[in-house]
C-alpha positions as a printed Julia matrix, in Angstrom:
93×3 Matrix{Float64}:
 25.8   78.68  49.93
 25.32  75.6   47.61
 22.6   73.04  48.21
 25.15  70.34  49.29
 26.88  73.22  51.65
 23.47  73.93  53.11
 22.56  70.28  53.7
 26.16  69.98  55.82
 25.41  72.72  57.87
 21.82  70.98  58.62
 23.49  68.0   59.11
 26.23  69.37  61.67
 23.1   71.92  63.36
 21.11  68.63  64.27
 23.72  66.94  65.4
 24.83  69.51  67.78
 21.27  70.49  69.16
 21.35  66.98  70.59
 24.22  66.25  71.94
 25.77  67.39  74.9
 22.41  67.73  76.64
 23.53  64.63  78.89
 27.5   64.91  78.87
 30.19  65.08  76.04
 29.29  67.62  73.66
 30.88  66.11  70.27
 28.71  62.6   71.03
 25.39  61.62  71.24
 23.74  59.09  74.51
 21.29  56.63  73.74
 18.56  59.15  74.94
 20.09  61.82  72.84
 20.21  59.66  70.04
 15.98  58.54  70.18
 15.34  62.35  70.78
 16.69  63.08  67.16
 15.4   59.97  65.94
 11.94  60.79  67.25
 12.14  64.59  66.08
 14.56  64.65  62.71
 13.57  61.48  61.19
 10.35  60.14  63.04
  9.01  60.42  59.42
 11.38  57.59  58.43
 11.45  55.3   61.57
  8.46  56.2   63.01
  8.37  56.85  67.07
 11.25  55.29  68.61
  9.98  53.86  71.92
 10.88  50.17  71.59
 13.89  49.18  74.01
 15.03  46.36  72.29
 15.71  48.59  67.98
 16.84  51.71  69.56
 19.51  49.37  71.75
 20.09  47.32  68.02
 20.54  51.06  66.61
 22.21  52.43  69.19
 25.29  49.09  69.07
 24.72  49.19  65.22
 26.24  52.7   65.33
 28.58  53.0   68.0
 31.31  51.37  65.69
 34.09  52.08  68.58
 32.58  50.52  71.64
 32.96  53.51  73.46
 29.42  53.59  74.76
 27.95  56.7   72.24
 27.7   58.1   68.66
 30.28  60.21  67.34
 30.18  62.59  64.3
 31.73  60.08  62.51
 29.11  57.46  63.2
 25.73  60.12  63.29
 26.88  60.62  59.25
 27.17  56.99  58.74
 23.68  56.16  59.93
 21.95  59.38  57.69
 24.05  58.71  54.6
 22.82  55.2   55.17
 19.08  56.22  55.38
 20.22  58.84  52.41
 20.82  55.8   50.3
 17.72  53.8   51.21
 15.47  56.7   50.89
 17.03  57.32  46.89
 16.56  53.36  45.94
 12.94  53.45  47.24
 12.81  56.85  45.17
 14.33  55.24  42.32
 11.85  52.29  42.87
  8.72  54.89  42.96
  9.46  56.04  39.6
């Protein structure tokens, strides 16, 4: 498998070890969503525990309205921190 094959699979793994856990298994809760925050990119956004930017997060994301994050809108939010993470790379060099 490619690099870019392998990072899809990673991707659609950590996706699907989190949701589910409280209801619909193809979208994430707001407590699903800060339990992969806090354990696949605490690194990045440090430990989600305030109310008020996982909530900002949490509407941010849910581009539907329907009250949780779908596929679709989990791979918005990392190819947005993919992008942010490459300027401040491109910035470090």
């Amino acid at each position: 498998m490619s690099q870019i094959q392998q990072g899809m699979a990673l991707l659609i793994a950590a996706f699907h070890k989190y949701s589910g856990k409280e209801g619909d298994k193809s979208t994430l809760t707001k407590g699903e969503l800060k339990d992969l925050l806090n354990a696949e990119l605490g690194v990045i956004f440090g430990k989600c525990e305030d109310k008020a930017a996982l909530d900002k997060i949490f509407k941010d994301l849910d581009s539907n309205a329907d009250g949780a994050v779908d596929f679709q809108e989990y791979v918005t939010l990392v190819a947005c921190i993919t992008m942010l993470c490459n300027d401040s790379f491109k910035k470090s060099k």
